[in-house]
Amino acid sequence: MKNIIFIAPPAAGKGTQSSYLVKKYGYVHVSTGDMLREAIASGSELGNRVKNIIDQGLLVSDDIMIDLIKDKLTSIKGKPFILDGFPRTLNQAKALNEMFLNLNIDNYVAIYLEITKKLAMERSLGRVTCEKCGTGFNKYSVEKMPKKEGICDKCGGNLISRTDDNEESFNKRFDTFIKNNESIIEFYKDLNRLEIISANCTSIPTFEGIVKVIND
Ligand code: AMP
C-alpha cells in the first residue's frame, strides 16, 4: 500500500477520501489544515500566528509548514500516511522530497483530484462539521446531507461551518491552488509519481480510482 500525497483544490473531497482510506486501510491522516485549526483552537503561539492568514484564505508561510510536516513525518515513521493539504507550493514539494530521501520513504504516489470550480464551490459552501464528534456533512449533497438540518446524525451535536468556507475565501483559495498547482503537478509528473483521478462525481467512483492506484 502506497503512501499518498493528495493534490487537490479546496472541497475536492480530500477529507472524505481520507476518511474512507483511514477506515479501510488504517492510514494515518495528516491534514495540515486540521493541524492548524487545532493550533488555533488550543490558543497556541502557532495558532495565534496563523489565524488571520487562514481566515483570509491565504497560505501560511513555507517555513512554518515545512517544520510542521517534518515533525509529523518523523513521529509517524513506518506507518502508511496520507498527506492532505501539503505540499501547496513548489518549495514545499521540493522540501518534502528532501524529507522523503532523509527518511527513506520511497513508496508513495501523488494523487491529483481534479474538480471544476463550480462544483468545488458548491461543496465548500455546503460543508458543515459536527462540533462535538467532528463528523462531516454537506447541506447541498444528496450523499452527505444531514437527516435533520444543523444536527449531527451520529451524536446529535450542532453542525457548524468553517470560518473560511465563505464565497470570498473559497475564491481566493481555489485561485491560489490553480496558480501554484501547475508547477507541483509538473514536479510529480517528472518524478513519475503522478496519478490524476476525477472528483467530478460522487465519492465512491473516486475512491475506487484511488484504491486501484495505491495497490498497483
Ligand atoms: P485546508 O483545510 O487544507 O483547506 O487548509 C485550510 C487553510 O490552512 C488553508 O487555506 C491555508 O491557509 C492553511 N494551510 C493548510 N495547509 C497549508 C500548506 N501546506 N501551506 C500553506 N498553508 C496551508
mmCIF file of C-alpha atoms and ligand atoms in Angstrom:
data_model
loop_
_atom_site.group_PDB
_atom_site.id
_atom_site.type_symbol
_atom_site.label_atom_id
_atom_site.label_comp_id
_atom_site.label_asym_id
_atom_site.label_seq_id
_atom_site.Cartn_x
_atom_site.Cartn_y
_atom_site.Cartn_z
ATOM 1 C CA MET A 1 0.000 0.000 0.000
ATOM 2 C CA LYS A 2 1.458 3.295 -1.092
ATOM 3 C CA ASN A 3 1.722 6.467 0.960
ATOM 4 C CA ILE A 4 -0.436 9.180 -0.565
ATOM 5 C CA ILE A 5 0.075 12.845 -1.312
ATOM 6 C CA PHE A 6 -3.243 14.441 -2.187
ATOM 7 C CA ILE A 7 -3.020 17.400 -4.530
ATOM 8 C CA ALA A 8 -6.463 18.920 -4.820
ATOM 9 C CA PRO A 9 -8.278 22.240 -4.741
ATOM 10 C CA PRO A 10 -10.381 23.091 -1.688
ATOM 11 C CA ALA A 11 -13.536 20.990 -1.354
ATOM 12 C CA ALA A 12 -12.463 18.385 -3.936
ATOM 13 C CA GLY A 13 -13.156 15.699 -1.336
ATOM 14 C CA LYS A 14 -9.690 15.082 0.149
ATOM 15 C CA GLY A 15 -11.172 14.862 3.632
ATOM 16 C CA THR A 16 -13.893 12.406 2.615
ATOM 17 C CA GLN A 17 -11.500 10.191 0.648
ATOM 18 C CA SER A 18 -9.021 10.278 3.511
ATOM 19 C CA SER A 19 -11.668 9.114 5.978
ATOM 20 C CA TYR A 20 -12.505 6.140 3.697
ATOM 21 C CA LEU A 21 -8.805 5.259 3.407
ATOM 22 C CA VAL A 22 -8.245 5.501 7.163
ATOM 23 C CA LYS A 23 -11.224 3.219 7.801
ATOM 24 C CA LYS A 24 -10.383 0.612 5.176
ATOM 25 C CA TYR A 25 -6.574 0.540 5.338
ATOM 26 C CA GLY A 26 -5.548 2.198 8.614
ATOM 27 C CA TYR A 27 -3.698 5.116 7.055
ATOM 28 C CA VAL A 28 -2.527 7.944 9.313
ATOM 29 C CA HIS A 29 -4.333 11.043 8.025
ATOM 30 C CA VAL A 30 -2.058 14.073 8.107
ATOM 31 C CA SER A 31 -4.191 17.121 7.341
ATOM 32 C CA THR A 32 -2.224 20.357 7.632
ATOM 33 C CA GLY A 33 -5.497 22.329 7.678
ATOM 34 C CA ASP A 34 -6.707 20.284 10.691
ATOM 35 C CA MET A 35 -3.342 20.671 12.431
ATOM 36 C CA LEU A 36 -3.512 24.458 12.011
ATOM 37 C CA ARG A 37 -7.155 24.633 13.142
ATOM 38 C CA GLU A 38 -6.254 22.582 16.229
ATOM 39 C CA ALA A 39 -3.408 25.003 16.949
ATOM 40 C CA ILE A 40 -5.872 27.912 16.682
ATOM 41 C CA ALA A 41 -8.435 26.209 18.929
ATOM 42 C CA SER A 42 -5.786 25.487 21.575
ATOM 43 C CA GLY A 43 -4.681 29.141 21.563
ATOM 44 C CA SER A 44 -1.023 28.163 20.990
ATOM 45 C CA GLU A 45 1.576 30.604 19.684
ATOM 46 C CA LEU A 46 1.427 28.928 16.277
ATOM 47 C CA GLY A 47 -2.374 29.213 16.297
ATOM 48 C CA ASN A 48 -2.241 32.947 17.004
ATOM 49 C CA ARG A 49 0.279 33.454 14.210
ATOM 50 C CA VAL A 50 -1.798 31.696 11.559
ATOM 51 C CA LYS A 51 -5.413 32.537 12.463
ATOM 52 C CA ASN A 52 -5.777 35.695 10.354
ATOM 53 C CA ILE A 53 -3.942 34.170 7.415
ATOM 54 C CA ILE A 54 -6.293 31.188 7.330
ATOM 55 C CA ASP A 55 -9.444 33.287 7.752
ATOM 56 C CA GLN A 56 -8.423 35.353 4.730
ATOM 57 C CA GLY A 57 -7.859 32.240 2.622
ATOM 58 C CA LEU A 58 -4.134 32.964 2.249
ATOM 59 C CA LEU A 59 -1.282 30.489 2.541
ATOM 60 C CA VAL A 60 0.738 30.068 5.731
ATOM 61 C CA SER A 61 4.479 30.522 5.114
ATOM 62 C CA ASP A 62 6.527 27.656 3.707
ATOM 63 C CA ASP A 63 8.911 27.725 6.699
ATOM 64 C CA ILE A 64 6.122 27.145 9.225
ATOM 65 C CA MET A 65 4.508 24.430 7.125
ATOM 66 C CA ILE A 66 7.734 22.566 6.349
ATOM 67 C CA ASP A 67 8.699 22.441 10.058
ATOM 68 C CA LEU A 68 5.226 21.206 10.950
ATOM 69 C CA ILE A 69 5.341 18.358 8.409
ATOM 70 C CA LYS A 70 8.926 17.427 9.242
ATOM 71 C CA ASP A 71 7.984 16.855 12.899
ATOM 72 C CA LYS A 72 4.879 14.916 11.942
ATOM 73 C CA LEU A 73 6.574 12.607 9.422
ATOM 74 C CA THR A 74 9.338 11.844 11.881
ATOM 75 C CA SER A 75 6.809 10.917 14.562
ATOM 76 C CA ILE A 76 4.749 8.588 12.353
ATOM 77 C CA LYS A 77 7.671 6.934 10.578
ATOM 78 C CA GLY A 78 6.830 3.415 9.428
ATOM 79 C CA LYS A 79 3.050 3.790 9.297
ATOM 80 C CA PRO A 80 1.293 4.396 5.954
ATOM 81 C CA PHE A 81 0.205 8.012 5.705
ATOM 82 C CA ILE A 82 -1.913 10.422 3.678
ATOM 83 C CA LEU A 83 -0.699 13.972 3.230
ATOM 84 C CA ASP A 84 -3.806 16.115 2.879
ATOM 85 C CA GLY A 85 -3.057 19.780 2.184
ATOM 86 C CA PHE A 86 0.732 19.545 1.822
ATOM 87 C CA PRO A 87 2.581 20.433 -0.386
ATOM 88 C CA ARG A 88 0.764 23.549 -1.594
ATOM 89 C CA THR A 89 3.744 25.291 -3.207
ATOM 90 C CA LEU A 90 6.661 24.086 -5.315
ATOM 91 C CA ASN A 91 9.004 24.964 -2.447
ATOM 92 C CA GLN A 92 7.048 22.696 -0.133
ATOM 93 C CA ALA A 93 7.115 19.888 -2.723
ATOM 94 C CA LYS A 94 10.903 20.152 -3.021
ATOM 95 C CA ALA A 95 11.310 20.201 0.774
ATOM 96 C CA LEU A 96 9.048 17.148 1.047
ATOM 97 C CA ASN A 97 11.194 15.317 -1.474
ATOM 98 C CA GLU A 98 14.251 16.014 0.697
ATOM 99 C CA MET A 99 12.426 14.713 3.780
ATOM 100 C CA PHE A 100 11.437 11.526 1.947
ATOM 101 C CA LEU A 101 15.056 10.940 0.941
ATOM 102 C CA ASN A 102 16.251 11.500 4.522
ATOM 103 C CA LEU A 103 13.576 9.248 5.990
ATOM 104 C CA ASN A 104 13.949 6.567 3.285
ATOM 105 C CA ILE A 105 10.352 6.951 2.144
ATOM 106 C CA ASP A 106 10.097 5.741 -1.433
ATOM 107 C CA ASN A 107 6.719 4.033 -1.615
ATOM 108 C CA TYR A 108 4.359 6.881 -2.470
ATOM 109 C CA VAL A 109 2.058 8.325 -5.120
ATOM 110 C CA ALA A 110 0.861 11.891 -5.720
ATOM 111 C CA ILE A 111 -2.854 11.825 -6.495
ATOM 112 C CA TYR A 112 -4.375 14.862 -8.193
ATOM 113 C CA LEU A 113 -8.114 15.058 -7.562
ATOM 114 C CA GLU A 114 -9.489 17.045 -10.474
ATOM 115 C CA ILE A 115 -12.717 19.051 -9.999
ATOM 116 C CA THR A 116 -14.435 22.022 -11.647
ATOM 117 C CA LYS A 117 -14.509 25.311 -9.724
ATOM 118 C CA LYS A 118 -18.316 25.405 -9.832
ATOM 119 C CA LEU A 119 -18.726 22.015 -8.175
ATOM 120 C CA ALA A 120 -15.968 22.658 -5.628
ATOM 121 C CA MET A 121 -17.623 25.941 -4.604
ATOM 122 C CA GLU A 122 -20.964 24.240 -4.127
ATOM 123 C CA ARG A 123 -19.320 21.642 -1.893
ATOM 124 C CA SER A 124 -17.340 24.230 0.049
ATOM 125 C CA LEU A 125 -20.320 26.441 0.827
ATOM 126 C CA GLY A 126 -22.432 23.444 1.886
ATOM 127 C CA ARG A 127 -19.804 21.867 4.103
ATOM 128 C CA VAL A 128 -20.675 21.531 7.824
ATOM 129 C CA THR A 129 -18.971 19.600 10.620
ATOM 130 C CA CYS A 130 -20.258 18.381 13.995
ATOM 131 C CA GLU A 131 -18.686 20.494 16.720
ATOM 132 C CA LYS A 132 -18.892 17.532 19.113
ATOM 133 C CA CYS A 133 -17.672 14.463 17.159
ATOM 134 C CA GLY A 134 -16.172 16.019 14.008
ATOM 135 C CA THR A 135 -18.324 14.094 11.508
ATOM 136 C CA GLY A 136 -18.612 15.944 8.193
ATOM 137 C CA PHE A 137 -21.863 16.605 6.288
ATOM 138 C CA ASN A 138 -22.883 18.703 3.309
ATOM 139 C CA LYS A 139 -26.098 20.727 3.042
ATOM 140 C CA TYR A 140 -26.027 20.613 -0.766
ATOM 141 C CA SER A 141 -25.081 16.987 -1.369
ATOM 142 C CA VAL A 142 -27.713 14.249 -1.516
ATOM 143 C CA GLU A 143 -24.984 11.827 -0.476
ATOM 144 C CA LYS A 144 -23.858 13.705 2.630
ATOM 145 C CA MET A 145 -26.877 15.730 3.745
ATOM 146 C CA PRO A 146 -27.706 15.509 7.482
ATOM 147 C CA LYS A 147 -31.119 13.949 8.201
ATOM 148 C CA LYS A 148 -32.089 16.976 10.298
ATOM 149 C CA GLU A 149 -30.768 20.413 9.318
ATOM 150 C CA GLY A 150 -27.993 21.652 11.606
ATOM 151 C CA ILE A 151 -27.912 18.462 13.708
ATOM 152 C CA CYS A 152 -25.371 15.608 13.593
ATOM 153 C CA ASP A 153 -26.867 12.215 12.598
ATOM 154 C CA LYS A 154 -24.353 10.399 14.771
ATOM 155 C CA CYS A 155 -24.327 12.202 18.113
ATOM 156 C CA GLY A 156 -26.934 14.995 17.942
ATOM 157 C CA GLY A 157 -24.271 17.728 18.175
ATOM 158 C CA ASN A 158 -24.565 21.090 16.381
ATOM 159 C CA LEU A 159 -23.273 21.334 12.804
ATOM 160 C CA ILE A 160 -21.046 24.314 12.114
ATOM 161 C CA SER A 161 -19.324 25.779 9.033
ATOM 162 C CA ARG A 162 -15.609 26.503 8.840
ATOM 163 C CA THR A 163 -14.854 30.226 9.107
ATOM 164 C CA ASP A 164 -13.051 30.078 5.735
ATOM 165 C CA ASP A 165 -15.909 28.331 3.895
ATOM 166 C CA ASN A 166 -17.401 31.547 2.546
ATOM 167 C CA GLU A 167 -17.535 32.620 -1.092
ATOM 168 C CA GLU A 168 -14.750 35.223 -0.917
ATOM 169 C CA SER A 169 -12.304 32.941 0.881
ATOM 170 C CA PHE A 170 -13.229 29.996 -1.332
ATOM 171 C CA ASN A 171 -12.478 32.014 -4.474
ATOM 172 C CA LYS A 172 -9.111 33.059 -3.109
ATOM 173 C CA ARG A 173 -8.169 29.545 -2.007
ATOM 174 C CA PHE A 174 -9.261 27.988 -5.300
ATOM 175 C CA ASP A 175 -7.423 30.569 -7.403
ATOM 176 C CA THR A 176 -4.266 30.221 -5.286
ATOM 177 C CA PHE A 177 -4.445 26.492 -5.767
ATOM 178 C CA ILE A 178 -4.714 26.804 -9.546
ATOM 179 C CA LYS A 179 -1.821 29.297 -9.587
ATOM 180 C CA ASN A 180 0.530 27.034 -7.601
ATOM 181 C CA ASN A 181 -0.812 23.761 -8.851
ATOM 182 C CA GLU A 182 0.748 23.617 -12.277
ATOM 183 C CA SER A 183 4.335 23.546 -11.062
ATOM 184 C CA ILE A 184 3.538 20.959 -8.368
ATOM 185 C CA ILE A 185 1.807 18.697 -10.883
ATOM 186 C CA GLU A 186 4.804 19.020 -13.220
ATOM 187 C CA PHE A 187 7.141 18.233 -10.328
ATOM 188 C CA TYR A 188 5.437 14.911 -9.564
ATOM 189 C CA LYS A 189 4.956 14.124 -13.241
ATOM 190 C CA ASP A 190 8.719 14.481 -13.759
ATOM 191 C CA LEU A 191 9.298 12.171 -10.800
ATOM 192 C CA ASN A 192 6.884 9.674 -12.393
ATOM 193 C CA ARG A 193 4.682 9.719 -9.297
ATOM 194 C CA LEU A 194 1.565 11.463 -10.596
ATOM 195 C CA GLU A 195 -1.915 9.940 -10.929
ATOM 196 C CA ILE A 196 -4.932 12.034 -11.963
ATOM 197 C CA ILE A 197 -8.362 10.992 -10.690
ATOM 198 C CA SER A 198 -11.652 12.758 -11.356
ATOM 199 C CA ALA A 199 -13.582 14.156 -8.393
ATOM 200 C CA ASN A 200 -16.385 15.478 -10.611
ATOM 201 C CA CYS A 201 -18.636 12.673 -9.392
ATOM 202 C CA THR A 202 -19.897 11.094 -6.173
ATOM 203 C CA SER A 203 -17.252 9.924 -3.709
ATOM 204 C CA ILE A 204 -17.406 6.176 -4.465
ATOM 205 C CA PRO A 205 -16.058 6.132 -8.063
ATOM 206 C CA THR A 206 -13.301 8.494 -6.937
ATOM 207 C CA PHE A 207 -12.483 6.128 -4.063
ATOM 208 C CA GLU A 208 -12.366 3.144 -6.412
ATOM 209 C CA GLY A 209 -9.885 5.014 -8.615
ATOM 210 C CA ILE A 210 -7.705 5.739 -5.587
ATOM 211 C CA VAL A 211 -7.798 2.132 -4.360
ATOM 212 C CA LYS A 212 -6.582 0.914 -7.734
ATOM 213 C CA VAL A 213 -3.683 3.359 -7.724
ATOM 214 C CA ILE A 214 -2.443 2.637 -4.182
ATOM 215 C CA ASN A 215 -2.460 -1.112 -4.746
ATOM 216 C CA ASP A 216 -0.727 -1.027 -8.146
HETATM 217 P P1 AMP B 1 -7.332 23.052 4.283
HETATM 218 O O1 AMP B 1 -8.100 22.521 5.453
HETATM 219 O O2 AMP B 1 -6.355 22.062 3.723
HETATM 220 O O3 AMP B 1 -8.225 23.661 3.224
HETATM 221 O O4 AMP B 1 -6.432 24.259 4.832
HETATM 222 C C1 AMP B 1 -7.001 25.401 5.424
HETATM 223 C C2 AMP B 1 -6.036 26.564 5.403
HETATM 224 O O5 AMP B 1 -4.839 26.227 6.143
HETATM 225 C C3 AMP B 1 -5.524 26.958 4.019
HETATM 226 O O6 AMP B 1 -6.420 27.802 3.323
HETATM 227 C C4 AMP B 1 -4.210 27.666 4.392
HETATM 228 O O7 AMP B 1 -4.473 28.958 4.908
HETATM 229 C C5 AMP B 1 -3.685 26.811 5.532
HETATM 230 N N1 AMP B 1 -2.813 25.707 5.046
HETATM 231 C C6 AMP B 1 -3.047 24.367 5.145
HETATM 232 N N2 AMP B 1 -2.056 23.659 4.594
HETATM 233 C C7 AMP B 1 -1.157 24.571 4.123
HETATM 234 C C8 AMP B 1 0.085 24.468 3.419
HETATM 235 N N3 AMP B 1 0.608 23.282 3.081
HETATM 236 N N4 AMP B 1 0.722 25.623 3.104
HETATM 237 C C9 AMP B 1 0.217 26.830 3.433
HETATM 238 N N5 AMP B 1 -0.950 26.995 4.082
HETATM 239 C C10 AMP B 1 -1.641 25.887 4.431
#
